[in-house]
């Protein structure tokens, strides 16, 4: 009994020493987490500042482009009719045009440097975010280890579930939301915003030409009309990506068909779409879930699978909607992809997102994939209790 008592005492002392060491390590990890969190906030502020400066620089560049074009036209006018101008006028027109060209070149170089700086900040931001997530993950795991060593096993399973499913998923959802907002902002800046700037410039040109040359004015108006059409297409595409209005107006099938037509054009991937007539009835959130799953699945096909053919089948038996999405791509390790949501794999996050959408509607989600043979996603959602939701 004495030997047993001594052994237990030594074991308890070992556990206490281990807990102390782990606790000290936890504090060190927490310090790293705090430093990373502070740096992350600073980088976000830097990113906001550089984006603001880039916007201001682009506006300045656009103004300089207008002035530079005007100075070139003035120089051409002076050169063409030099006999009516003094040497001082000619020299002044030349110097003005040259000065604007130099300013414009410097402004464009400044814009490129700031864009490069933004890329570097975004890269550091992603790296810091990864460190932050890893530190938080380690802190949580250390807490679990301490709970285990100190005998608090009652909530261990629940704690592990909270760590891996709630906390990290919450972080990734917030990150995905921020990335989506940045994508929308860039889409608007690079698309409609630029087009609107060109439209204003074209309108000013038409205004100046209308009393001078009607033929040129008509040509400019034709280009202006095409710019407006392009802007409308870009705006409609952004709206469609956010929330396809055709889901409410036309229903699920026409919306999918329209999306697939654009997808085929963009990727050259052949997509076969089969469905039965009962699918045409609107089912509210079920339709939204099915459409978003198709979007996510086809996005993964484009990024990862190297497939050249996808088959989508949707059937409604009156009680359940069943959808299958099958490709002939390279396939992947499903378990590994799902685990890598805790690292930095957005495909794993996309799979979790699809699974959660289906489970929120009391449905069934399954994915099978064989390396070098392709992937098949199966979704089943009950619809009787979901009509009009």
CSV table of C-alpha atoms in Angstrom, one decimal:
chain,number,residue,atom,x,y,z
A,1,UNK,CA,0.0,0.0,0.0
A,2,UNK,CA,2.9,2.3,0.8
A,3,UNK,CA,4.4,1.8,-2.6
A,4,UNK,CA,1.0,2.5,-4.2
A,5,UNK,CA,0.6,5.6,-2.1
A,6,UNK,CA,4.0,6.9,-3.1
A,7,UNK,CA,3.4,6.1,-6.8
A,8,UNK,CA,0.1,8.0,-6.7
A,9,UNK,CA,1.8,10.9,-5.0
A,10,UNK,CA,4.6,11.0,-7.6
A,11,UNK,CA,2.0,10.8,-10.4
A,12,UNK,CA,0.0,13.7,-8.9
A,13,UNK,CA,3.2,15.8,-8.6
A,14,UNK,CA,4.1,15.0,-12.2
A,15,UNK,CA,0.6,16.1,-13.3
A,16,UNK,CA,0.9,19.3,-11.3
A,17,UNK,CA,4.3,20.1,-12.9
A,18,UNK,CA,2.9,19.3,-16.3
A,19,UNK,CA,-0.1,21.5,-15.8
A,20,UNK,CA,2.2,24.3,-14.6
A,21,UNK,CA,4.4,24.0,-17.7
A,22,UNK,CA,1.3,23.9,-20.0
A,23,UNK,CA,-0.1,26.9,-18.2
A,24,UNK,CA,3.1,28.9,-18.8
A,25,UNK,CA,3.1,27.8,-22.4
A,26,UNK,CA,-0.5,28.9,-22.7
A,27,UNK,CA,0.5,32.4,-21.5
A,28,UNK,CA,3.3,32.5,-24.1
A,29,UNK,CA,0.8,31.5,-26.8
A,30,UNK,CA,-1.7,34.1,-25.6
A,31,UNK,CA,1.1,36.8,-25.9
A,32,UNK,CA,1.6,35.7,-29.5
A,33,UNK,CA,-2.1,35.9,-30.0
A,34,UNK,CA,-2.3,39.4,-28.6
A,35,UNK,CA,0.6,40.6,-30.7
A,36,UNK,CA,-0.9,39.1,-33.8
A,37,UNK,CA,-4.3,40.6,-33.0
A,38,UNK,CA,-2.8,44.0,-32.6
A,39,UNK,CA,-0.8,43.7,-35.8
A,40,UNK,CA,-4.0,42.5,-37.6
A,41,UNK,CA,-5.9,45.6,-36.5
A,42,UNK,CA,-3.0,47.8,-37.7
A,43,UNK,CA,-2.8,46.0,-41.1
A,44,UNK,CA,-6.6,46.5,-41.6
A,45,UNK,CA,-6.2,50.2,-40.9
A,46,UNK,CA,-3.2,50.3,-43.3
A,47,UNK,CA,-5.3,48.5,-45.9
A,48,UNK,CA,-8.2,51.0,-45.4
A,49,UNK,CA,-5.7,53.9,-45.8
A,50,UNK,CA,-4.0,52.6,-48.9
A,51,UNK,CA,-7.4,51.8,-50.5
A,52,UNK,CA,-8.5,55.4,-49.8
A,53,UNK,CA,-5.2,56.7,-51.3
A,54,UNK,CA,-5.5,54.5,-54.3
A,55,UNK,CA,-9.0,55.8,-54.9
A,56,UNK,CA,-7.8,59.4,-54.6
A,57,UNK,CA,-4.8,58.7,-56.9
A,58,UNK,CA,-7.1,57.1,-59.6
A,59,UNK,CA,-9.3,60.2,-59.5
A,60,UNK,CA,-6.2,62.4,-59.8
A,61,UNK,CA,-5.0,60.3,-62.7
A,62,UNK,CA,-8.3,60.6,-64.5
A,63,UNK,CA,-8.2,64.4,-64.1
A,64,UNK,CA,-4.7,64.5,-65.4
A,65,UNK,CA,-5.7,62.3,-68.4
A,66,UNK,CA,-8.3,64.9,-69.3
A,67,UNK,CA,-5.9,67.8,-68.9
A,68,UNK,CA,-3.2,65.9,-70.8
A,69,UNK,CA,-5.5,65.2,-73.7
A,70,UNK,CA,-6.6,68.8,-73.8
A,71,UNK,CA,-3.0,70.0,-73.8
A,72,UNK,CA,-2.2,67.7,-76.8
A,73,UNK,CA,-5.2,69.0,-78.7
A,74,UNK,CA,-4.0,72.6,-78.0
A,75,UNK,CA,-0.5,71.8,-79.1
A,76,UNK,CA,-1.8,70.2,-82.3
A,77,UNK,CA,-3.9,73.4,-82.9
A,78,UNK,CA,-0.9,75.6,-82.4
A,79,UNK,CA,1.4,73.5,-84.5
A,80,UNK,CA,-1.2,73.2,-87.3
A,81,UNK,CA,-1.8,77.0,-87.4
A,82,UNK,CA,1.7,78.2,-86.3
A,83,UNK,CA,1.5,81.2,-88.5
A,84,UNK,CA,-1.2,82.7,-86.3
A,85,UNK,CA,0.7,82.1,-83.1
A,86,UNK,CA,3.9,83.7,-81.6
A,87,UNK,CA,6.9,81.6,-80.8
A,88,UNK,CA,6.1,82.2,-77.1
A,89,UNK,CA,2.6,80.7,-77.6
A,90,UNK,CA,4.1,77.6,-79.4
A,91,UNK,CA,6.7,77.1,-76.7
A,92,UNK,CA,4.1,77.5,-73.9
A,93,UNK,CA,1.8,75.0,-75.5
A,94,UNK,CA,4.7,72.5,-75.9
A,95,UNK,CA,5.8,73.0,-72.3
A,96,UNK,CA,2.3,72.6,-71.0
A,97,UNK,CA,1.7,69.3,-72.9
A,98,UNK,CA,5.1,68.0,-71.8
A,99,UNK,CA,4.5,68.9,-68.2
A,100,UNK,CA,1.1,67.1,-68.1
A,101,UNK,CA,2.7,64.0,-69.8
A,102,UNK,CA,5.3,63.9,-67.1
A,103,UNK,CA,2.8,64.5,-64.3
A,104,UNK,CA,0.5,61.7,-65.7
A,105,UNK,CA,3.4,59.3,-66.0
A,106,UNK,CA,4.4,60.0,-62.4
A,107,UNK,CA,0.8,59.6,-61.2
A,108,UNK,CA,0.4,56.3,-63.0
A,109,UNK,CA,3.7,55.1,-61.4
A,110,UNK,CA,2.5,56.2,-58.0
A,111,UNK,CA,-0.8,54.3,-58.6
A,112,UNK,CA,1.1,51.1,-59.5
A,113,UNK,CA,3.4,51.4,-56.4
A,114,UNK,CA,0.4,51.8,-54.1
A,115,UNK,CA,-1.4,48.8,-55.7
A,116,UNK,CA,1.8,46.8,-55.2
A,117,UNK,CA,1.9,48.0,-51.6
A,118,UNK,CA,-1.8,47.0,-51.1
A,119,UNK,CA,-0.9,43.5,-52.4
A,120,UNK,CA,1.9,43.3,-49.8
A,121,UNK,CA,-0.4,44.4,-47.0
A,122,UNK,CA,-3.0,41.9,-48.0
A,123,UNK,CA,-0.4,39.2,-48.0
A,124,UNK,CA,0.8,40.1,-44.5
A,125,UNK,CA,-2.9,40.4,-43.5
A,126,UNK,CA,-3.5,36.8,-44.6
A,127,UNK,CA,-0.3,35.6,-42.9
A,128,UNK,CA,-1.2,37.4,-39.6
A,129,UNK,CA,-4.7,36.0,-39.7
A,130,UNK,CA,-3.3,32.5,-40.1
A,131,UNK,CA,-1.0,33.0,-37.1
A,132,UNK,CA,-4.0,34.4,-35.1
A,133,UNK,CA,-6.1,31.4,-35.9
A,134,UNK,CA,-3.3,28.9,-35.1
A,135,UNK,CA,-2.7,30.7,-31.8
A,136,UNK,CA,-6.3,30.6,-30.9
A,137,UNK,CA,-6.5,27.0,-31.9
A,138,UNK,CA,-3.5,26.2,-29.7
A,139,UNK,CA,-4.9,28.1,-26.7
A,140,UNK,CA,-8.1,26.1,-27.0
A,141,UNK,CA,-6.2,22.8,-27.3
A,142,UNK,CA,-4.1,23.7,-24.3
A,143,UNK,CA,-7.2,24.4,-22.3
A,144,UNK,CA,-8.6,21.0,-23.2
A,145,UNK,CA,-5.3,19.3,-22.2
A,146,UNK,CA,-5.4,21.1,-18.8
A,147,UNK,CA,-9.0,20.1,-18.3
A,148,UNK,CA,-8.1,16.5,-19.0
A,149,UNK,CA,-5.1,16.5,-16.7
A,150,UNK,CA,-7.0,18.2,-13.8
A,151,UNK,CA,-9.8,15.7,-14.1
A,152,UNK,CA,-12.5,17.9,-15.7
A,153,UNK,CA,-13.6,15.3,-18.2
A,154,UNK,CA,-17.4,15.9,-18.0
A,155,UNK,CA,-17.4,18.7,-20.6
A,156,UNK,CA,-14.5,17.5,-22.7
A,157,UNK,CA,-16.5,16.2,-25.6
A,158,UNK,CA,-18.6,19.4,-25.7
A,159,UNK,CA,-15.5,21.6,-25.5
A,160,UNK,CA,-13.8,19.8,-28.4
A,161,UNK,CA,-17.0,20.2,-30.5
A,162,UNK,CA,-17.2,23.9,-29.6
A,163,UNK,CA,-13.5,24.4,-30.5
A,164,UNK,CA,-13.6,22.7,-33.9
A,165,UNK,CA,-17.1,23.5,-35.0
A,166,UNK,CA,-18.3,26.7,-33.4
A,167,UNK,CA,-15.3,29.0,-32.8
A,168,UNK,CA,-13.3,28.2,-35.9
A,169,UNK,CA,-16.3,28.1,-38.1
A,170,UNK,CA,-17.4,31.4,-36.7
A,171,UNK,CA,-14.0,32.9,-37.5
A,172,UNK,CA,-14.1,31.5,-41.1
A,173,UNK,CA,-17.6,32.8,-41.7
A,174,UNK,CA,-16.6,36.3,-40.6
A,175,UNK,CA,-13.5,36.1,-42.8
A,176,UNK,CA,-15.6,34.9,-45.7
A,177,UNK,CA,-18.0,37.7,-45.3
A,178,UNK,CA,-15.2,40.3,-45.3
A,179,UNK,CA,-13.6,38.7,-48.4
A,180,UNK,CA,-17.0,38.8,-50.1
A,181,UNK,CA,-17.4,42.5,-49.2
A,182,UNK,CA,-13.9,43.2,-50.6
A,183,UNK,CA,-14.7,41.3,-53.7
A,184,UNK,CA,-17.9,43.3,-54.3
A,185,UNK,CA,-16.1,46.6,-53.7
A,186,UNK,CA,-13.4,45.7,-56.2
A,187,UNK,CA,-16.0,44.4,-58.7
A,188,UNK,CA,-17.8,47.8,-58.5
A,189,UNK,CA,-14.6,49.8,-58.6
A,190,UNK,CA,-13.0,47.9,-61.5
A,191,UNK,CA,-16.3,47.5,-63.4
A,192,UNK,CA,-19.2,50.0,-63.2
A,193,UNK,CA,-17.1,52.8,-61.5
A,194,UNK,CA,-14.5,52.8,-64.2
A,195,UNK,CA,-17.2,52.6,-66.9
A,196,UNK,CA,-19.1,55.5,-65.4
A,197,UNK,CA,-15.9,57.6,-65.5
A,198,UNK,CA,-15.5,56.8,-69.1
A,199,UNK,CA,-19.2,57.6,-69.8
A,200,UNK,CA,-18.7,61.0,-68.2
A,201,UNK,CA,-15.7,61.6,-70.4
A,202,UNK,CA,-17.5,60.5,-73.5
A,203,UNK,CA,-20.4,62.8,-72.7
A,204,UNK,CA,-18.1,65.7,-72.3
A,205,UNK,CA,-16.5,64.9,-75.7
A,206,UNK,CA,-19.9,64.8,-77.3
A,207,UNK,CA,-20.9,68.1,-75.7
A,208,UNK,CA,-17.8,69.7,-77.3
A,209,UNK,CA,-18.2,68.1,-80.7
A,210,UNK,CA,-21.9,68.5,-81.2
A,211,UNK,CA,-21.5,72.0,-82.7
A,212,UNK,CA,-18.3,71.2,-84.6
A,213,UNK,CA,-18.6,67.8,-86.2
A,214,UNK,CA,-21.9,65.9,-86.2
A,215,UNK,CA,-20.4,62.7,-87.7
A,216,UNK,CA,-17.8,62.5,-85.0
A,217,UNK,CA,-20.5,63.2,-82.4
A,218,UNK,CA,-22.6,60.3,-83.7
A,219,UNK,CA,-19.6,58.0,-83.5
A,220,UNK,CA,-18.9,59.1,-79.9
A,221,UNK,CA,-22.5,58.6,-79.0
A,222,UNK,CA,-22.4,55.1,-80.4
A,223,UNK,CA,-19.4,54.3,-78.2
A,224,UNK,CA,-21.2,56.0,-75.3
A,225,UNK,CA,-24.2,53.8,-75.8
A,226,UNK,CA,-22.1,50.7,-75.9
A,227,UNK,CA,-20.3,51.8,-72.6
A,228,UNK,CA,-23.7,52.2,-71.0
A,229,UNK,CA,-24.7,48.7,-72.1
A,230,UNK,CA,-21.5,47.2,-70.7
A,231,UNK,CA,-22.0,49.0,-67.4
A,232,UNK,CA,-25.5,47.6,-67.2
A,233,UNK,CA,-24.2,44.1,-67.9
A,234,UNK,CA,-21.6,44.5,-65.2
A,235,UNK,CA,-24.1,45.8,-62.6
A,236,UNK,CA,-26.6,43.0,-63.4
A,237,UNK,CA,-23.8,40.4,-63.0
A,238,UNK,CA,-22.9,41.8,-59.6
A,239,UNK,CA,-26.6,41.8,-58.5
A,240,UNK,CA,-27.0,38.2,-59.9
A,241,UNK,CA,-24.0,37.1,-57.8
A,242,UNK,CA,-25.4,38.7,-54.7
A,243,UNK,CA,-29.0,37.4,-55.0
A,244,UNK,CA,-30.4,36.3,-58.4
A,245,UNK,CA,-33.7,38.1,-58.7
A,246,UNK,CA,-34.8,35.5,-61.2
A,247,UNK,CA,-35.2,33.0,-58.3
A,248,UNK,CA,-38.2,35.1,-57.2
A,249,UNK,CA,-39.4,36.2,-60.7
A,250,UNK,CA,-38.8,33.1,-62.8
A,251,UNK,CA,-38.0,30.2,-60.4
A,252,UNK,CA,-35.2,27.8,-59.8
A,253,UNK,CA,-34.8,26.1,-63.2
A,254,UNK,CA,-34.5,29.3,-65.4
A,255,UNK,CA,-32.1,30.8,-62.9
A,256,UNK,CA,-29.9,27.7,-62.9
A,257,UNK,CA,-30.0,27.5,-66.7
A,258,UNK,CA,-29.0,31.1,-67.0
A,259,UNK,CA,-26.1,30.6,-64.5
A,260,UNK,CA,-24.9,27.5,-66.3
A,261,UNK,CA,-24.9,29.3,-69.7
A,262,UNK,CA,-22.6,31.9,-68.3
A,263,UNK,CA,-20.5,29.3,-66.5
A,264,UNK,CA,-20.0,27.3,-69.7
A,265,UNK,CA,-18.9,30.5,-71.6
A,266,UNK,CA,-16.5,31.4,-68.8
A,267,UNK,CA,-14.9,28.0,-68.3
A,268,UNK,CA,-15.5,25.9,-71.4
A,269,UNK,CA,-16.7,23.1,-69.0
A,270,UNK,CA,-19.6,21.1,-70.4
A,271,UNK,CA,-22.5,21.0,-67.9
A,272,UNK,CA,-25.5,18.7,-68.4
A,273,UNK,CA,-28.6,19.7,-66.5
A,274,UNK,CA,-31.5,17.3,-66.0
A,275,UNK,CA,-34.7,17.9,-64.0
A,276,UNK,CA,-38.3,16.8,-63.8
A,277,UNK,CA,-41.3,19.1,-64.2
A,278,UNK,CA,-42.3,19.1,-60.5
A,279,UNK,CA,-39.1,21.2,-59.8
A,280,UNK,CA,-40.7,24.3,-61.4
A,281,UNK,CA,-42.8,25.0,-58.2
A,282,UNK,CA,-41.2,27.6,-55.9
A,283,UNK,CA,-40.0,26.4,-52.5
A,284,UNK,CA,-38.4,29.5,-51.0
A,285,UNK,CA,-35.3,28.7,-49.0
A,286,UNK,CA,-35.0,25.3,-50.6
A,287,UNK,CA,-34.5,26.9,-54.0
A,288,UNK,CA,-31.9,29.3,-52.6
A,289,UNK,CA,-30.1,26.4,-50.9
A,290,UNK,CA,-30.0,24.3,-54.1
A,291,UNK,CA,-28.8,27.2,-56.2
A,292,UNK,CA,-26.1,28.2,-53.8
A,293,UNK,CA,-24.9,24.6,-53.5
A,294,UNK,CA,-24.6,24.5,-57.3
A,295,UNK,CA,-22.7,27.7,-57.3
A,296,UNK,CA,-20.2,26.5,-54.7
A,297,UNK,CA,-19.9,23.0,-56.3
A,298,UNK,CA,-19.2,24.5,-59.7
A,299,UNK,CA,-16.7,27.0,-58.2
A,300,UNK,CA,-14.8,24.0,-56.7
A,301,UNK,CA,-14.9,22.2,-60.1
A,302,UNK,CA,-13.4,25.3,-61.8
A,303,UNK,CA,-10.7,25.8,-59.1
A,304,UNK,CA,-9.6,22.3,-58.2
A,305,UNK,CA,-11.1,19.4,-60.2
A,306,UNK,CA,-9.7,19.8,-63.7
A,307,UNK,CA,-13.0,18.3,-65.0
A,308,UNK,CA,-14.3,18.9,-68.5
A,309,UNK,CA,-17.8,17.6,-67.8
A,310,UNK,CA,-20.4,18.0,-65.0
A,311,UNK,CA,-23.8,16.4,-64.7
A,312,UNK,CA,-26.5,18.0,-62.5
A,313,UNK,CA,-29.7,16.2,-61.8
A,314,UNK,CA,-32.6,17.5,-59.7
A,315,UNK,CA,-35.7,15.4,-59.0
A,316,UNK,CA,-38.8,16.0,-56.9
A,317,UNK,CA,-40.9,13.0,-55.7
A,318,UNK,CA,-43.5,15.2,-54.0
A,319,UNK,CA,-41.9,14.9,-50.5
A,320,UNK,CA,-38.2,15.3,-51.1
A,321,UNK,CA,-36.0,17.2,-53.6
A,322,UNK,CA,-32.9,15.2,-54.5
A,323,UNK,CA,-30.0,16.8,-56.3
A,324,UNK,CA,-26.8,15.1,-57.6
A,325,UNK,CA,-23.7,17.0,-58.9
A,326,UNK,CA,-21.2,14.7,-60.5
A,327,UNK,CA,-17.9,15.6,-62.3
A,328,UNK,CA,-15.2,13.6,-64.1
A,329,UNK,CA,-12.3,15.5,-62.4
A,330,UNK,CA,-9.2,14.4,-60.4
A,331,UNK,CA,-11.1,13.9,-57.2
A,332,UNK,CA,-9.8,14.5,-53.7
A,333,UNK,CA,-9.5,13.2,-50.1
A,334,UNK,CA,-12.9,14.3,-48.6
A,335,UNK,CA,-11.9,13.7,-45.0
A,336,UNK,CA,-8.7,15.7,-45.4
A,337,UNK,CA,-10.5,18.6,-47.2
A,338,UNK,CA,-13.1,18.8,-44.3
A,339,UNK,CA,-10.3,18.8,-41.7
A,340,UNK,CA,-8.4,21.5,-43.6
A,341,UNK,CA,-11.1,24.0,-42.8
A,342,UNK,CA,-9.1,24.6,-39.6
A,343,UNK,CA,-6.1,25.6,-41.7
A,344,UNK,CA,-6.5,27.7,-44.8
A,345,UNK,CA,-8.4,25.6,-47.4
A,346,UNK,CA,-11.4,27.4,-48.7
A,347,UNK,CA,-12.6,24.2,-50.4
A,348,UNK,CA,-13.1,22.6,-47.0
A,349,UNK,CA,-14.9,25.7,-45.8
A,350,UNK,CA,-17.1,25.5,-49.0
A,351,UNK,CA,-18.0,21.9,-48.2
A,352,UNK,CA,-18.9,22.8,-44.6
A,353,UNK,CA,-21.0,25.7,-45.9
A,354,UNK,CA,-23.0,23.4,-48.3
A,355,UNK,CA,-23.5,20.8,-45.5
A,356,UNK,CA,-24.7,23.4,-43.1
A,357,UNK,CA,-27.2,24.8,-45.6
A,358,UNK,CA,-28.7,21.4,-46.1
A,359,UNK,CA,-28.8,20.5,-42.4
A,360,UNK,CA,-30.5,23.7,-41.5
A,361,UNK,CA,-33.4,22.6,-43.8
A,362,UNK,CA,-33.4,19.1,-42.1
A,363,UNK,CA,-31.9,17.6,-45.2
A,364,UNK,CA,-29.2,15.0,-46.0
A,365,UNK,CA,-25.8,15.9,-47.5
A,366,UNK,CA,-23.1,13.5,-48.7
A,367,UNK,CA,-20.0,13.8,-50.8
A,368,UNK,CA,-18.1,10.9,-52.4
A,369,UNK,CA,-14.8,11.4,-54.3
A,370,UNK,CA,-12.3,9.0,-55.8
A,371,UNK,CA,-8.9,10.3,-56.7
A,372,UNK,CA,-8.5,10.5,-60.6
A,373,UNK,CA,-12.2,9.4,-61.0
A,374,UNK,CA,-14.2,12.4,-60.0
A,375,UNK,CA,-16.6,13.6,-57.3
A,376,UNK,CA,-20.3,13.2,-56.6
A,377,UNK,CA,-22.4,15.4,-54.3
A,378,UNK,CA,-25.8,14.2,-53.1
A,379,UNK,CA,-28.4,16.5,-51.5
A,380,UNK,CA,-31.8,15.5,-50.2
A,381,UNK,CA,-34.1,18.2,-48.7
A,382,UNK,CA,-37.7,17.5,-47.5
A,383,UNK,CA,-40.1,20.1,-49.0
A,384,UNK,CA,-43.5,19.4,-47.5
A,385,UNK,CA,-42.9,21.6,-44.4
A,386,UNK,CA,-40.9,24.2,-46.3
A,387,UNK,CA,-43.2,25.6,-49.0
A,388,UNK,CA,-43.2,29.3,-49.1
A,389,UNK,CA,-40.4,29.6,-46.5
